[in-house]
Short mmCIF file of C-alpha atoms in Angstrom, two decimals:
data_model
loop_
_atom_site.label_atom_id
_atom_site.label_comp_id
_atom_site.label_asym_id
_atom_site.label_seq_id
_atom_site.Cartn_x
_atom_site.Cartn_y
_atom_site.Cartn_z
CA UNK A 1 10.72 -31.82 -15.78
CA UNK A 2 9.62 -28.98 -13.49
CA UNK A 3 11.55 -29.31 -9.66
CA UNK A 4 8.64 -29.59 -6.56
CA UNK A 5 8.29 -25.53 -5.42
CA UNK A 6 8.09 -26.32 -1.61
CA UNK A 7 11.51 -28.23 -1.67
CA UNK A 8 15.26 -27.60 -1.26
CA UNK A 9 16.38 -24.63 -0.09
CA UNK A 10 13.78 -21.94 0.50
CA UNK A 11 15.55 -18.30 1.20
CA UNK A 12 13.85 -15.60 2.76
CA UNK A 13 15.13 -12.60 2.11
CA UNK A 14 15.00 -8.60 4.52
CA UNK A 15 12.47 -6.19 2.64
CA UNK A 16 14.77 -3.29 3.04
CA UNK A 17 12.06 -0.01 3.56
CA UNK A 18 12.42 3.06 4.72
CA UNK A 19 10.45 5.09 8.07
CA UNK A 20 7.79 5.11 6.11
CA UNK A 21 7.84 1.77 4.80
CA UNK A 22 8.19 2.13 1.21
CA UNK A 23 10.09 -0.63 -0.07
CA UNK A 24 13.92 -0.04 -1.71
CA UNK A 25 12.96 -1.93 -4.73
CA UNK A 26 16.70 -1.16 -5.69
CA UNK A 27 17.90 -2.69 -2.37
CA UNK A 28 15.68 -5.50 -2.32
CA UNK A 29 16.70 -6.80 -5.83
CA UNK A 30 20.32 -6.66 -4.70
CA UNK A 31 19.81 -9.26 -2.12
CA UNK A 32 17.69 -11.19 -4.63
CA UNK A 33 20.41 -11.40 -7.29
CA UNK A 34 22.86 -13.05 -5.10
CA UNK A 35 19.78 -15.55 -3.86
CA UNK A 36 19.67 -16.12 -7.54
CA UNK A 37 23.32 -16.31 -8.60
CA UNK A 38 23.58 -19.34 -5.22
CA UNK A 39 21.01 -21.10 -6.89
CA UNK A 40 18.49 -21.52 -4.02
CA UNK A 41 15.67 -23.66 -5.12
CA UNK A 42 12.46 -20.94 -4.07
CA UNK A 43 12.65 -17.57 -2.85
CA UNK A 44 10.57 -16.95 0.51
CA UNK A 45 9.10 -12.80 -0.28
CA UNK A 46 7.43 -11.39 2.58
CA UNK A 47 7.98 -13.78 4.80
CA UNK A 48 8.15 -12.87 8.68
CA UNK A 49 12.10 -11.94 8.12
CA UNK A 50 10.45 -9.66 5.05
CA UNK A 51 8.53 -7.92 7.41
CA UNK A 52 4.96 -8.59 5.58
CA UNK A 53 3.06 -7.01 8.44
CA UNK A 54 4.74 -4.06 8.45
CA UNK A 55 3.88 -3.47 5.03
CA UNK A 56 1.19 -2.02 3.64
CA UNK A 57 -0.83 -3.30 0.45
CA UNK A 58 1.12 -1.66 -1.86
CA UNK A 59 4.31 -1.65 -0.92
CA UNK A 60 3.84 -5.72 -0.65
CA UNK A 61 2.74 -5.05 -4.50
CA UNK A 62 5.77 -2.70 -4.86
CA UNK A 63 8.17 -5.55 -3.40
CA UNK A 64 6.65 -8.79 -5.69
CA UNK A 65 6.54 -6.63 -8.75
CA UNK A 66 10.31 -5.75 -8.16
CA UNK A 67 11.34 -9.63 -7.28
CA UNK A 68 9.93 -11.17 -10.24
CA UNK A 69 11.58 -8.43 -12.68
CA UNK A 70 14.78 -9.31 -10.76
CA UNK A 71 14.67 -13.23 -10.61
CA UNK A 72 12.93 -13.27 -14.09
CA UNK A 73 11.17 -17.28 -13.86
CA UNK A 74 14.95 -18.59 -12.90
CA UNK A 75 13.97 -18.97 -9.07
CA UNK A 76 10.33 -19.72 -7.78
CA UNK A 77 8.71 -16.75 -6.15
CA UNK A 78 7.00 -17.17 -2.68
CA UNK A 79 4.57 -14.90 -1.57
CA UNK A 80 3.84 -14.30 2.18
CA UNK A 81 0.07 -13.17 2.00
CA UNK A 82 -0.83 -13.06 5.54
CA UNK A 83 -3.42 -10.48 7.06
CA UNK A 84 -5.57 -10.03 9.91
CA UNK A 85 -8.69 -10.25 7.19
CA UNK A 86 -9.70 -12.91 5.09
CA UNK A 87 -10.91 -10.14 2.43
CA UNK A 88 -7.43 -8.64 2.30
CA UNK A 89 -5.77 -12.14 2.20
CA UNK A 90 -7.11 -13.27 -0.63
CA UNK A 91 -6.94 -9.48 -2.34
CA UNK A 92 -3.39 -9.90 -1.61
CA UNK A 93 -3.35 -13.37 -2.64
CA UNK A 94 -5.06 -12.12 -6.40
CA UNK A 95 -2.00 -8.86 -6.52
CA UNK A 96 0.82 -11.74 -5.90
CA UNK A 97 -0.74 -13.67 -8.79
CA UNK A 98 -1.45 -11.17 -11.03
CA UNK A 99 2.03 -9.46 -10.44
CA UNK A 100 3.96 -13.29 -11.61
CA UNK A 101 4.06 -14.87 -8.09
CA UNK A 102 4.61 -18.89 -8.84
CA UNK A 103 3.09 -19.71 -4.97
CA UNK A 104 1.47 -18.30 -1.91
CA UNK A 105 2.49 -18.52 1.62
CA UNK A 106 -0.36 -17.77 4.34
CA UNK A 107 0.06 -18.17 8.32
CA UNK A 108 -2.95 -17.56 10.37
CA UNK A 109 -2.58 -13.49 11.27
CA UNK A 110 -4.84 -12.77 14.32
CA UNK A 111 -6.01 -10.36 17.33
CA UNK A 112 -8.77 -12.00 18.66
CA UNK A 113 -7.92 -16.66 19.00
CA UNK A 114 -9.03 -18.53 16.11
CA UNK A 115 -11.18 -21.62 16.32
CA UNK A 116 -10.01 -24.69 14.28
CA UNK A 117 -12.91 -24.14 12.37
CA UNK A 118 -12.14 -19.82 11.64
CA UNK A 119 -8.82 -20.67 10.17
CA UNK A 120 -10.26 -23.36 7.95
CA UNK A 121 -12.37 -21.17 6.62
CA UNK A 122 -10.02 -18.53 6.07
CA UNK A 123 -7.34 -20.42 4.62
CA UNK A 124 -9.95 -22.33 2.22
CA UNK A 125 -10.77 -18.93 0.92
CA UNK A 126 -7.54 -18.06 0.13
CA UNK A 127 -6.38 -20.57 -1.30
CA UNK A 128 -8.72 -20.86 -3.74
CA UNK A 129 -8.57 -16.60 -4.14
CA UNK A 130 -6.42 -17.94 -7.30
CA UNK A 131 -4.61 -20.46 -9.27
CA UNK A 132 -1.36 -20.83 -7.53
CA UNK A 133 -0.28 -23.77 -5.08
CA UNK A 134 -0.62 -22.29 -0.79
CA UNK A 135 2.13 -22.81 1.52
CA UNK A 136 0.88 -23.30 5.27
CA UNK A 137 2.50 -21.03 7.58
CA UNK A 138 2.16 -23.06 11.13
CA UNK A 139 4.16 -20.32 13.07
CA UNK A 140 2.61 -20.53 16.51
CA UNK A 141 5.34 -18.94 18.70
CA UNK A 142 4.42 -15.25 16.53
CA UNK A 143 0.60 -16.45 15.35
CA UNK A 144 -0.58 -18.09 18.90
CA UNK A 145 -1.97 -20.48 17.13
CA UNK A 146 -0.61 -23.93 16.29
CA UNK A 147 -2.33 -27.03 13.51
CA UNK A 148 -3.54 -29.84 14.86
CA UNK A 149 -2.63 -32.60 12.99
CA UNK A 150 -6.91 -33.02 11.62
CA UNK A 151 -6.37 -29.60 11.15
CA UNK A 152 -3.44 -30.01 8.70
CA UNK A 153 -4.91 -32.84 7.25
CA UNK A 154 -8.07 -31.51 6.19
CA UNK A 155 -6.84 -28.44 4.98
CA UNK A 156 -4.43 -30.24 2.79
CA UNK A 157 -7.71 -31.37 1.08
CA UNK A 158 -8.94 -27.95 -0.32
CA UNK A 159 -7.39 -27.22 -3.51
CA UNK A 160 -4.08 -25.51 -4.03
CA UNK A 161 -3.07 -25.58 -0.20
CA UNK A 162 -0.22 -28.18 -1.09
CA UNK A 163 2.71 -27.53 1.71
CA UNK A 164 3.62 -27.08 5.38
CA UNK A 165 6.32 -24.87 6.96
CA UNK A 166 6.68 -26.53 10.01
CA UNK A 167 8.07 -24.95 13.44
CA UNK A 168 11.10 -26.66 15.02
CA UNK A 169 9.33 -29.86 16.73
CA UNK A 170 10.07 -30.59 21.18
CA UNK A 171 12.71 -31.72 21.25
CA UNK A 172 14.22 -32.13 17.83
CA UNK A 173 12.15 -34.81 17.05
CA UNK A 174 11.69 -34.62 13.26
CA UNK A 175 12.24 -38.39 12.09
CA UNK A 176 8.52 -38.94 14.75
CA UNK A 177 6.64 -35.70 13.51
CA UNK A 178 6.87 -36.90 10.07
CA UNK A 179 5.96 -40.15 10.86
CA UNK A 180 2.99 -39.06 12.42
CA UNK A 181 2.02 -36.53 9.98
CA UNK A 182 3.48 -38.36 6.64
CA UNK A 183 0.64 -40.69 6.48
CA UNK A 184 -2.61 -39.04 6.71
CA UNK A 185 -1.78 -36.43 4.33
CA UNK A 186 -1.97 -36.52 0.26
CA UNK A 187 1.35 -38.30 -1.62
CA UNK A 188 3.09 -34.93 -2.72
CA UNK A 189 2.07 -32.67 0.08
CA UNK A 190 5.35 -31.30 1.18
CA UNK A 191 6.68 -30.41 4.88
CA UNK A 192 8.89 -28.12 5.61
CA UNK A 193 10.18 -26.37 8.57
CA UNK A 194 11.58 -23.32 9.60
CA UNK A 195 14.28 -22.34 12.91
CA UNK A 196 17.24 -22.05 10.70
CA UNK A 197 19.54 -24.06 13.58
CA UNK A 198 17.19 -27.63 13.06
CA UNK A 199 16.77 -27.46 9.69
CA UNK A 200 20.01 -29.81 9.15
CA UNK A 201 18.61 -32.56 11.11
CA UNK A 202 14.87 -31.96 9.92
CA UNK A 203 16.40 -32.85 6.55
CA UNK A 204 18.70 -35.72 7.60
CA UNK A 205 15.39 -36.95 9.02
CA UNK A 206 13.35 -36.76 5.16
CA UNK A 207 11.79 -33.68 5.77
CA UNK A 208 11.30 -31.82 2.37
CA UNK A 209 12.66 -27.95 2.60
CA UNK A 210 13.98 -25.65 4.66
CA UNK A 211 12.74 -22.17 5.01
CA UNK A 212 15.73 -20.17 5.75
CA UNK A 213 16.39 -17.39 6.63
CA UNK A 214 19.76 -17.26 6.85
CA UNK A 215 19.98 -18.23 3.30
CA UNK A 216 18.67 -14.62 2.73
CA UNK A 217 22.39 -13.33 3.30
CA UNK A 218 24.35 -16.45 3.34
CA UNK A 219 22.37 -18.33 0.82
CA UNK A 220 26.06 -19.97 -0.97
CA UNK A 221 26.58 -21.47 2.71
CA UNK A 222 22.97 -22.66 3.25
CA UNK A 223 23.14 -24.43 0.22
CA UNK A 224 25.87 -26.57 0.30
CA UNK A 225 24.13 -27.51 4.20
CA UNK A 226 20.97 -28.13 2.24
CA UNK A 227 23.08 -29.98 -0.20
CA UNK A 228 24.82 -32.62 2.68
CA UNK A 229 21.41 -33.56 4.52
CA UNK A 230 19.37 -34.13 1.66
CA UNK A 231 21.80 -36.75 0.68
CA UNK A 232 22.14 -38.47 4.02
CA UNK A 233 25.46 -37.59 4.51
CA UNK A 234 24.89 -36.77 7.96
CA UNK A 235 28.96 -35.48 8.87
CA UNK A 236 29.69 -33.49 5.62
CA UNK A 237 25.77 -31.76 7.48
CA UNK A 238 27.67 -31.49 10.76
CA UNK A 239 30.38 -30.15 9.28
CA UNK A 240 28.72 -27.78 6.97
CA UNK A 241 26.63 -26.59 10.08
CA UNK A 242 29.80 -25.85 12.66
CA UNK A 243 30.70 -22.78 11.32
CA UNK A 244 26.58 -21.30 11.60
CA UNK A 245 26.51 -22.14 15.12
CA UNK A 246 27.73 -18.60 16.27
CA UNK A 247 25.39 -16.88 14.23
CA UNK A 248 22.15 -19.85 15.83
CA UNK A 249 23.40 -18.65 19.11
CA UNK A 250 22.46 -14.81 18.31
CA UNK A 251 19.20 -15.37 16.58
CA UNK A 252 18.87 -17.39 19.57
CA UNK A 253 19.03 -14.68 22.19
CA UNK A 254 18.32 -11.48 19.87
CA UNK A 255 15.88 -12.15 17.32
CA UNK A 256 17.19 -13.55 13.39
CA UNK A 257 15.47 -10.42 11.84
CA UNK A 258 17.56 -8.15 14.11
CA UNK A 259 20.57 -10.17 13.45
CA UNK A 260 20.27 -10.20 9.57
CA UNK A 261 19.44 -6.36 9.68
CA UNK A 262 22.35 -5.83 11.54
CA UNK A 263 24.66 -8.95 9.48
CA UNK A 264 23.16 -6.73 5.88
CA UNK A 265 24.56 -3.48 7.08
CA UNK A 266 28.06 -4.93 8.25
CA UNK A 267 27.99 -6.43 5.09
CA UNK A 268 27.33 -3.11 2.87
CA UNK A 269 24.26 -4.87 1.21
CA UNK A 270 21.97 -2.45 3.06
CA UNK A 271 21.61 1.00 5.17
CA UNK A 272 18.03 -0.01 6.37
CA UNK A 273 16.69 -0.73 9.41
CA UNK A 274 14.28 -2.69 11.21
CA UNK A 275 10.95 -1.52 11.42
CA UNK A 276 10.15 0.27 13.92
CA UNK A 277 8.79 -0.04 17.18
CA UNK A 278 11.80 -3.15 16.88
CA UNK A 279 14.67 -1.49 17.00
CA UNK A 280 18.34 -2.42 15.86
CA UNK A 281 21.08 -4.23 17.65
CA UNK A 282 22.89 -2.36 19.60
CA UNK A 283 26.28 -1.78 19.12
CA UNK A 284 27.81 -4.04 21.76
CA UNK A 285 26.47 -6.97 20.33
CA UNK A 286 28.37 -5.95 17.13
CA UNK A 287 31.71 -7.92 17.89
CA UNK A 288 29.89 -10.81 18.26
CA UNK A 289 28.47 -10.79 15.64
CA UNK A 290 31.29 -10.22 13.42
CA UNK A 291 32.73 -12.91 14.21
CA UNK A 292 30.17 -15.14 13.64
CA UNK A 293 29.80 -13.75 9.98
CA UNK A 294 33.71 -14.22 9.62
CA UNK A 295 33.64 -17.90 10.98
CA UNK A 296 30.47 -18.27 8.45
CA UNK A 297 32.68 -17.07 5.66
CA UNK A 298 35.93 -18.12 6.56
#
């Protein structure tokens, strides 16, 4: 019986590219091969860590094609298709489906703030543009749009919308949030979380998925932490989470994207920099990052 796509550990890798935004296919496939080897449950391609909003339609397709070629069906590939215009998001979804993606991830990207009705129609159109299952990307810190419980319930009735990727709740009250959401959503509708430093607690509370930035580089320790948390072993999860703490602190201070670019460079996996106008971490932060990586690998 096939495993659910939106469950377990979903690893979100960087999408290395040059200064002109052309995807480094070789570098991307090198990152993806590590994820396949670590036996993650899915790969979140072109998420926020994958800098989807900094890439053209052509380069996004190049990334999806390279990923499908590398993974060869061994791990489901979930592709981010967020963009400003609905017609362009539909086209991105169709590109991903044609290239062999297994599922879609959609954020409500906007310049003019969206109403709930506008968000609903946008998601409805993109979800029905292909037959692929779609995960709602609820990321208000970036998109400045937060999904109400009522909107999630309404969207869950749309064909192909099967999951939501949630931000960390206030005061890390996962059990209360899951208890509030689940009774009003269809059976099998998956609720997962991003915000790496809280996801062990989310899984222990009954969340379905950890959408993980750190797993894009450190998939094996993240997979071990996921397994312990999903088995309800709080003591083992706490033990496995402890070495991540210095990295979580850097994520919170400098932003996870900048940190993982610097970490990939330190590990000699890539020679890419964040897309402009983002700047790399300054050299004076590198000793702390190196120590955080050493703690995780030790």
